[in-house]
Structure formats: structure tokens, C-alpha cells
Coordinates of C-alpha atoms and ligand atoms in Angstrom, one line a residue:
X273 CA 31.3 -14.4 13.9
X274 CA 32.1 -11.7 11.4
X275 CA 31.2 -8.1 11.2
X276 CA 27.5 -7.7 10.3
X277 CA 28.2 -5.1 7.6
X278 CA 30.8 -7.4 6.1
X279 CA 28.5 -10.4 6.3
X280 CA 26.0 -8.6 4.2
X281 CA 28.7 -6.8 2.1
X282 CA 27.4 -3.3 2.7
X283 CA 29.0 -0.1 4.0
X284 CA 28.5 1.2 7.5
X285 CA 26.2 3.9 6.2
X286 CA 24.1 1.7 4.0
X287 CA 20.4 2.6 4.1
X288 CA 17.5 0.3 4.8
X289 CA 16.9 -0.5 1.2
X290 CA 20.5 -1.4 0.5
X291 CA 20.6 -3.7 3.6
X292 CA 17.5 -5.4 2.5
X293 CA 18.7 -6.0 -1.0
X294 CA 22.1 -7.2 0.2
X295 CA 20.5 -9.6 2.6
X296 CA 18.3 -11.0 -0.1
X297 CA 21.3 -11.6 -2.3
X298 CA 23.3 -13.4 0.4
X299 CA 20.3 -15.4 1.6
X300 CA 19.6 -16.6 -2.0
X301 CA 23.2 -17.6 -2.4
X302 CA 23.4 -19.7 0.8
X303 CA 19.8 -20.8 0.9
X304 CA 19.7 -24.4 2.2
X305 CA 17.4 -25.5 -0.6
X306 CA 20.1 -24.5 -3.0
X307 CA 22.9 -26.0 -1.0
X308 CA 21.5 -29.2 0.4
X309 CA 23.8 -30.8 3.0
X310 CA 26.3 -27.9 2.9
X311 CA 26.8 -27.0 6.5
X312 CA 29.1 -24.1 5.7
X313 CA 26.4 -22.5 3.5
X314 CA 23.8 -23.1 6.2
X315 CA 26.0 -21.3 8.7
X316 CA 26.5 -18.4 6.3
X317 CA 22.7 -18.3 5.8
X318 CA 22.2 -18.1 9.5
X319 CA 24.8 -15.4 9.9
X320 CA 23.2 -13.3 7.2
X321 CA 19.8 -13.6 9.0
X322 CA 21.4 -12.6 12.2
X323 CA 23.1 -9.6 10.6
X324 CA 19.9 -8.6 8.9
X325 CA 17.8 -8.9 12.1
X326 CA 20.1 -6.4 13.7
X327 CA 20.8 -4.0 10.9
X328 CA 17.2 -3.8 9.7
X329 CA 16.1 -2.6 13.2
X330 CA 17.1 1.0 13.8
X331 CA 17.4 0.6 17.6
X332 CA 19.4 -2.7 17.4
X333 CA 21.6 -1.2 14.7
X334 CA 22.4 1.8 16.8
X335 CA 23.4 -0.4 19.7
X336 CA 25.5 -2.6 17.4
X337 CA 27.3 0.5 15.9
X338 CA 28.1 1.6 19.4
X339 CA 29.0 -1.7 21.2
X340 CA 29.5 -4.2 18.5
X341 CA 28.6 -7.8 19.1
X342 CA 28.9 -7.2 22.8
X343 CA 25.6 -5.4 22.6
X344 CA 23.8 -8.7 22.1
X345 CA 25.9 -11.2 23.9
X346 CA 24.7 -10.9 27.5
X347 CA 21.0 -10.4 27.3
X348 CA 19.6 -13.3 29.4
X349 CA 17.8 -16.0 27.5
X350 CA 19.3 -14.8 24.3
X351 CA 16.6 -12.3 23.8
X352 CA 18.7 -9.9 21.7
X353 CA 20.8 -12.6 20.2
X354 CA 20.1 -14.8 17.2
X355 CA 22.4 -17.7 17.8
X356 CA 19.8 -20.3 18.6
X357 CA 17.4 -19.3 15.9
X358 CA 16.8 -22.3 13.7
X359 CA 16.0 -22.3 10.0
X360 CA 12.3 -22.3 10.5
X361 CA 12.5 -19.2 12.7
X362 CA 14.4 -17.5 10.0
X363 CA 11.8 -18.3 7.4
X364 CA 9.1 -17.2 9.8
X365 CA 10.8 -13.9 10.4
X366 CA 12.1 -12.9 7.0
X367 CA 10.3 -15.0 4.5
X368 CA 8.0 -12.1 3.6
X369 CA 10.7 -9.8 2.5
X370 CA 11.1 -12.0 -0.6
X371 CA 7.5 -11.5 -1.5
X372 CA 7.9 -9.8 -4.9
X373 CA 11.3 -11.2 -5.9
X374 CA 10.1 -14.5 -7.2
X375 CA 11.9 -16.0 -4.3
X376 CA 8.7 -16.5 -2.4
X377 CA 8.4 -19.9 -3.9
X378 CA 11.5 -20.8 -2.1
X379 CA 11.0 -19.0 1.1
X380 CA 7.3 -18.4 1.8
X381 CA 5.9 -20.8 -0.8
X382 CA 7.5 -24.2 -0.7
X383 CA 8.6 -23.9 2.9
X384 CA 5.3 -22.8 4.4
X385 CA 2.5 -22.4 2.0
X386 CA 2.5 -25.3 -0.4
X387 CA 3.7 -27.9 1.9
X388 CA 0.8 -27.4 4.2
X389 CA -1.8 -27.9 1.5
X390 CA -3.2 -26.9 -1.8
X391 CA -2.3 -23.5 -3.3
X392 CA -4.2 -20.4 -2.2
X393 CA -6.3 -18.6 -4.7
X394 CA -4.9 -15.4 -6.2
X395 CA -5.7 -11.9 -5.0
X396 CA -8.1 -9.8 -7.0
X397 CA -7.5 -6.1 -7.5
X398 CA -10.1 -3.6 -8.4
X399 CA -10.2 0.2 -8.5
X400 CA -13.2 2.3 -7.5
X401 CA -13.6 6.0 -8.6
X402 CA -15.1 8.2 -6.0
X403 CA -16.3 11.8 -6.1
X404 CA -15.1 14.3 -3.5
X405 CA -18.6 14.4 -2.0
X406 CA -18.5 10.6 -1.6
X407 CA -15.0 10.8 0.0
X408 CA -16.2 13.6 2.3
X409 CA -19.1 11.7 3.7
X410 CA -18.0 8.1 3.3
X411 CA -20.1 5.9 1.1
X412 CA -21.6 2.4 0.7
X413 CA -21.0 0.9 -2.7
X414 CA -22.0 -2.4 -4.2
X415 CA -19.6 -3.6 -6.9
X416 CA -19.8 -6.5 -9.3
X417 CA -16.6 -8.5 -9.7
X418 CA -15.7 -11.4 -11.9
X419 CA -13.7 -14.0 -10.0
X420 CA -13.0 -17.7 -9.9
X421 CA -15.4 -19.6 -7.7
X422 CA -15.9 -23.3 -7.1
X423 CA -17.1 -25.1 -10.3
X424 CA -20.8 -26.0 -9.8
X425 CA -20.5 -29.2 -11.8
X426 CA -17.8 -30.8 -9.7
X427 CA -18.2 -28.8 -6.5
X428 CA -14.6 -27.8 -6.7
X429 CA -13.1 -31.3 -6.8
X430 CA -12.1 -31.0 -10.5
X431 CA -13.2 -34.6 -11.1
X432 CA -16.0 -35.4 -13.6
X433 CA -19.4 -36.4 -12.2
X434 CA -19.4 -40.0 -10.9
X435 CA -15.6 -40.1 -10.5
X436 CA -13.4 -39.3 -7.6
X437 CA -10.0 -37.8 -7.3
X438 CA -7.4 -40.5 -6.7
X439 CA -4.7 -40.5 -4.1
X440 CA -1.6 -39.3 -5.8
X441 CA 0.6 -42.3 -6.7
X442 CA 3.9 -40.2 -6.6
X443 CA 3.6 -39.1 -3.0
X444 CA 0.9 -41.5 -1.8
X445 CA -1.3 -38.6 -0.7
X446 CA 1.4 -36.8 1.4
X447 CA 1.6 -33.8 -1.0
X448 CA 5.4 -33.8 -0.6
X449 CA 8.3 -35.9 -1.7
X450 CA 11.2 -36.8 0.4
X451 CA 14.6 -37.3 -1.2
X452 CA 17.3 -38.9 0.8
X453 CA 20.8 -37.9 -0.1
X454 CA 24.0 -39.3 1.3
X455 CA 26.8 -36.9 2.2
X456 CA 29.9 -37.2 4.3
X457 CA 27.8 -36.1 7.2
X458 CA 25.3 -38.9 6.8
X459 CA 21.8 -38.9 5.4
X460 CA 20.3 -35.6 4.4
X461 CA 16.5 -35.6 3.9
X462 CA 15.3 -33.0 1.4
X463 CA 11.5 -32.4 1.4
X464 CA 9.9 -30.9 -1.7
X465 CA 6.3 -30.4 -2.7
X466 CA 5.1 -33.2 -5.0
X467 CA 5.3 -32.2 -8.6
X468 CA 2.6 -34.5 -9.8
X469 CA -0.2 -33.3 -7.5
X470 CA 1.3 -29.8 -6.6
X471 CA 1.0 -30.6 -2.9
X472 CA -2.7 -31.6 -3.0
X473 CA -2.1 -35.2 -2.4
X474 CA -4.7 -36.1 -5.0
X475 CA -4.7 -36.4 -8.8
X476 CA -7.7 -36.4 -11.2
X477 CA -7.8 -39.1 -13.8
X478 CA -11.2 -38.1 -15.2
X479 CA -11.4 -34.3 -15.2
X480 CA -14.6 -32.3 -15.0
X481 CA -15.4 -30.9 -18.4
X482 CA -16.8 -27.5 -17.6
X483 CA -13.7 -26.5 -15.6
X484 CA -11.1 -28.8 -17.3
X485 CA -10.3 -30.3 -14.0
X486 CA -9.3 -27.0 -12.4
X487 CA -12.2 -27.1 -9.9
X488 CA -13.0 -23.4 -10.5
X489 CA -15.0 -21.3 -13.0
X490 CA -15.4 -17.6 -13.6
X491 CA -18.5 -16.1 -12.0
X492 CA -19.9 -12.7 -11.3
X493 CA -20.1 -11.8 -7.6
X494 CA -21.6 -8.8 -5.8
X495 CA -19.7 -7.3 -3.0
X496 CA -21.0 -4.6 -0.6
X497 CA -18.4 -2.2 0.5
X498 CA -18.5 0.4 3.3
X499 CA -15.9 3.0 2.3
X500 CA -14.9 5.3 5.2
X501 CA -14.7 9.1 4.9
X502 CA -11.3 10.6 4.0
X503 CA -9.8 8.1 1.6
X504 CA -7.3 9.2 -1.0
X505 CA -6.2 8.0 -4.4
X506 CA -3.9 5.1 -3.8
X507 CA -5.5 4.0 -0.5
X508 CA -6.9 0.5 -0.6
X509 CA -8.9 -1.8 1.6
X510 CA -8.7 -5.6 1.7
X511 CA -11.5 -8.1 1.9
X512 CA -9.9 -11.3 3.0
X513 CA -11.2 -14.4 1.2
X514 CA -13.2 -12.4 -1.4
X515 CA -10.6 -12.9 -4.1
X516 CA -10.2 -15.8 -6.5
X517 CA -11.0 -19.2 -5.1
X518 CA -8.5 -21.9 -5.7
X519 CA -9.6 -25.3 -6.8
X520 CA -9.4 -28.4 -4.7
X521 CA -9.7 -27.0 -1.3
X522 CA -7.1 -24.2 -1.2
X523 CA -7.9 -21.0 0.7
X524 CA -9.4 -18.2 -1.4
X525 CA -7.3 -15.1 -2.2
X526 CA -8.2 -11.6 -1.0
X527 CA -10.1 -8.8 -2.8
X528 CA -8.1 -5.6 -2.8
X529 CA -10.0 -2.4 -3.5
X530 CA -8.0 0.6 -4.6
X531 CA -9.6 4.1 -4.5
X532 CA -9.2 6.8 -7.1
X533 CA -10.4 10.3 -6.6
X534 CA -12.4 11.9 -9.4
X535 CA -11.6 15.4 -10.5
X536 CA -14.1 17.9 -9.0
X537 CA -15.4 20.8 -11.1
X538 CA -15.0 23.3 -8.2
X539 CA -12.9 22.1 -5.4
X540 CA -9.2 21.2 -5.2
X541 CA -8.1 18.8 -2.5
X542 CA -4.7 18.8 -0.8
X543 CA -4.7 16.2 1.9
X544 CA -7.5 17.2 4.3
X545 CA -7.7 20.8 3.1
X546 CA -10.0 22.0 0.3
X547 CA -9.1 25.0 -2.0
X548 CA -11.5 27.3 -3.8
X549 CA -11.1 30.4 -5.9
X550 CA -13.6 33.3 -5.4
X551 CA -14.1 36.5 -7.3
X552 CA -15.7 39.6 -5.6
X553 CA -16.5 43.1 -6.9
X554 CA -14.1 45.9 -6.2
X555 CA -16.4 47.9 -3.8
X556 CA -16.9 44.8 -1.7
X557 CA -13.2 44.5 -1.4
X558 CA -13.0 48.1 -0.2
X559 CA -15.9 48.0 2.3
X560 CA -15.9 44.3 3.2
X561 CA -18.8 42.0 2.7
X562 CA -20.4 38.7 3.7
X563 CA -20.6 36.0 1.0
X564 CA -22.1 32.6 0.8
X565 CA -19.5 29.9 -0.1
X566 CA -20.1 26.4 -1.2
X567 CA -18.3 23.7 0.8
X568 CA -18.5 19.9 0.8
X569 CA -20.7 20.2 3.9
X570 CA -23.1 22.7 2.2
X571 CA -23.1 26.5 2.0
X572 CA -21.6 28.6 4.7
X573 CA -21.2 32.3 5.2
X574 CA -17.8 33.9 5.0
X575 CA -17.0 37.4 6.2
X576 CA -14.6 39.2 3.8
X577 CA -12.8 42.0 5.8
X578 CA -12.8 45.6 4.5
X579 CA -9.6 46.4 2.5
X580 CA -8.9 42.8 1.4
X581 CA -6.3 42.6 -1.4
X582 CA -6.7 40.4 -4.4
X583 CA -5.1 37.0 -3.8
X584 CA -5.5 37.0 -0.1
X585 CA -6.7 33.6 1.3
X586 CA -9.4 33.2 4.0
X587 CA -9.8 30.1 6.0
X588 CA -13.0 28.3 6.9
X589 CA -12.0 26.2 9.8
X590 CA -13.2 22.6 10.0
X591 CA -14.9 22.8 6.6
X592 CA -12.4 20.6 4.8
X593 CA -12.0 16.8 4.6
X594 CA -12.0 14.4 7.6
X595 CA -8.7 12.7 8.1
X596 CA -9.0 9.0 7.4
X597 CA -9.7 7.0 10.6
X598 CA -9.0 10.0 12.8
X599 CA -11.2 12.7 14.2
X600 CA -9.2 15.6 12.7
X601 CA -11.0 17.8 10.2
X602 CA -9.3 19.9 7.6
X603 CA -10.1 23.5 6.5
X604 CA -11.5 25.1 3.4
X605 CA -9.2 27.8 2.0
X606 CA -10.8 30.5 -0.1
X607 CA -8.7 32.7 -2.3
X608 CA -10.3 36.1 -2.8
X609 CA -9.8 37.7 -6.2
X610 CA -11.1 41.1 -7.3
X611 CA -13.2 40.9 -10.4
X612 CA -12.7 43.3 -13.2
X613 CA -16.0 43.7 -15.0
X614 CA -15.9 43.1 -18.8
X615 CA -19.2 44.9 -19.4
X616 CA -20.7 47.7 -17.3
X617 CA -24.2 49.3 -17.3
X618 CA -24.5 53.0 -18.2
X619 CA -25.0 53.9 -14.5
X620 CA -22.0 52.0 -13.4
X621 CA -20.0 53.6 -16.1
X622 CA -20.8 57.1 -14.9
X623 CA -20.0 56.1 -11.3
X624 CA -16.7 54.5 -12.3
X625 CA -15.6 57.5 -14.3
X626 CA -16.3 59.7 -11.3
X627 CA -14.4 57.2 -9.1
X628 CA -11.5 57.2 -11.6
X629 CA -11.2 61.0 -11.4
X630 CA -11.4 60.9 -7.6
X631 CA -8.6 58.2 -7.2
X632 CA -5.1 59.1 -8.0
X633 CA -3.7 57.0 -10.9
X634 CA -0.6 55.9 -9.0
X635 CA 0.8 52.5 -10.0
X636 CA 2.7 50.3 -7.6
X637 CA 5.2 47.5 -8.3
X638 CA 6.5 44.6 -6.3
X639 CA 8.5 41.5 -6.8
X640 CA 6.9 38.8 -8.9
X641 CA 5.9 35.8 -6.8
Ligands
ZN242 ZN1 -15.7 -28.7 -12.5
ZN243 ZN1 1.5 -36.1 -5.1

């Protein structure tokens, strides 16, 4: 057995992403579907899976770096080892890392999904815009979506009224085709999903007109959603089985709802904290005051201490956003600024002139921040 890093062709300090991508490359090269009957390729494919199972797990990787293969050789029952893993185990464990590479047809798709029946319906993605108030309290929403559902005319079968789907002549209803190849090792049986019926086991000779034999049609559906408090832009929730239905008996896809936060006219959100700017008059800054401050939970009183400087930030504990799925509550932070009046009354003008004479006209400088 070779060095795991060499098996995957990565350096000893490769990061998780490099290891994953290297494994994907090696696994694609030696995949048994691409190398039918080639036992050397199969062995390399297994070795790559073993290397990946160790190097993709931080704890196992650390053990391997320290002890080498010995780290996994004597763990009773082969718990840490990989030697007795057969191909199906490998697909079960690592099939999903190929999800977005187009390799899933190979790995997840033809091996597991399709062969076990008709194709699953596709996922449906929607985005919902929420105000900060809705996010703060959590909200129930009813949304209308357009999705593929079973065709009413043929009840999803895809066959025209009065006709029935027929057993697929190519695979005789099995949904898969077995090809027997001869090699120096003997017979190799290669199983593929049937191309004529795409794994359904049935074909339609007289297709339903409204759905052209697909078994599904676009419909508008209403979905009720309970959106929890504290979601952020980019968060999503999944409603299993609420996506597009597939024709001919496949499982429906999922509905994935993404959230998007609307800009608020007053508040700025940063995680669970809320920020607000506030302007007070100069005498209030000198003597201190109590002001009423809007928060997402309603108005609250805030004590402004005497002598506060412009730009100082006061904290209203627990008046921010609730953390999603946790009890923690954020704060509201209020930045106090001192207002310079643009227009003043006659009385105020006299008072300010007196004040101006009273105060020294000293100017201070400090570093710009
Ligand atoms: Zn139909
Ligand atoms: Zn078939």
C-alpha cells in the first residue's frame, strides 16, 4: 500500500479542498464504470478511497501523519481500516462529494438513484424578502409557487386516456440492462440503467397529449411557511417533497426557500446586533438626559450620561436580534452624536452668544480615526 499523499498526488500540507479535488480526479480516472474488468484500476480506486477517508478526517489524518499506516492496522475489527470496504461502501460514503461535478450520474445517479427506480423530481428554489421586523419576530408566510405536478389527464402515467404504459421491450421491465463481457478473468457483468425507458421499466406507445407523455404539468401551488426569528440573507430552509414532481412514479424534489433581508430605513443589522445613529442637543450632552429610542421590540428609554462626547456608543442590552435557533439575544448599539442647529430662535441666539463669550475658544486636535 502506497503513501496516502502519493496515492492522491498531493503534498503533505495540502488543505481539505485540494485533497477533495485530488481524490475526485483519481476516483474518476479509476472508476470501475470507466474501467470495466480492470482489477488494477479497481484496486487503485479502492486505495484512493482509503486515502481520502483518512486524509479528509482531521483526526485520522493527524494519526496518520504521526504513525503512518500503523495507525490503522491494529484496530480490532478493522474499525479504522478500510481494507475490507467494497465498492458499494465507497459509493455510499463518498458518492455525495461528486454532487456538483457532473459526476453524480456516475456515482450517485446510476449507481444508486436511477437503478432503484424512476428519476426524482428536480428541486425548486425560491427567494423570500423579509423586513427586519419580520426577521425579528419570526413570521408565517404563504407563498405561491409554480411547479410540476402530476398531469391530471393521465394521472402521472404519461399514457393517453384508455391506453396503458407497456413493459419496456429493451429491459423487459427491469429498468436496467446487463452486459456480459468476457475478459481474461472470466465473465464481467456490467449493469447500466436502460436507455429506452430511463430506468422506469415501462415505455409509453400512446402518449398523453396535455403533458406530451411526461406525466407532469406546471401548476400553481400554495405553500405555508413558518419562518423562525433570526434568519439572515443566504439562510435557507428545505421543504422535502414540495419541489417538482417527476413523472411516472419518481419521488418529488424538494422546495428550497432562501431568505433575503430587506434594507431597513432606520436600523443596520450586524449579526445579532442592531445599530442606530442618534443626534442630541449640546446642552443634553453636557448635563445628561433620558431619551426614547426606537428598537425592533418597540420604544425604550435610554439614559445618556452627562459629559458624553460626540460619537460615543451606548448599548441597549438584549434589544437586538435573536440568534437563529438559539436563545441568545443581541444588543442595540446607539451612537450618540451632538447636533449643530442650522437655525436658532432669537432667544437661543442670545443665550448662545452669552455661552460663547463664557467658554474659552480653545481648539483641540487628535489623530484622525
Ligand atoms: Zn398527462
Ligand atoms: Zn427499459
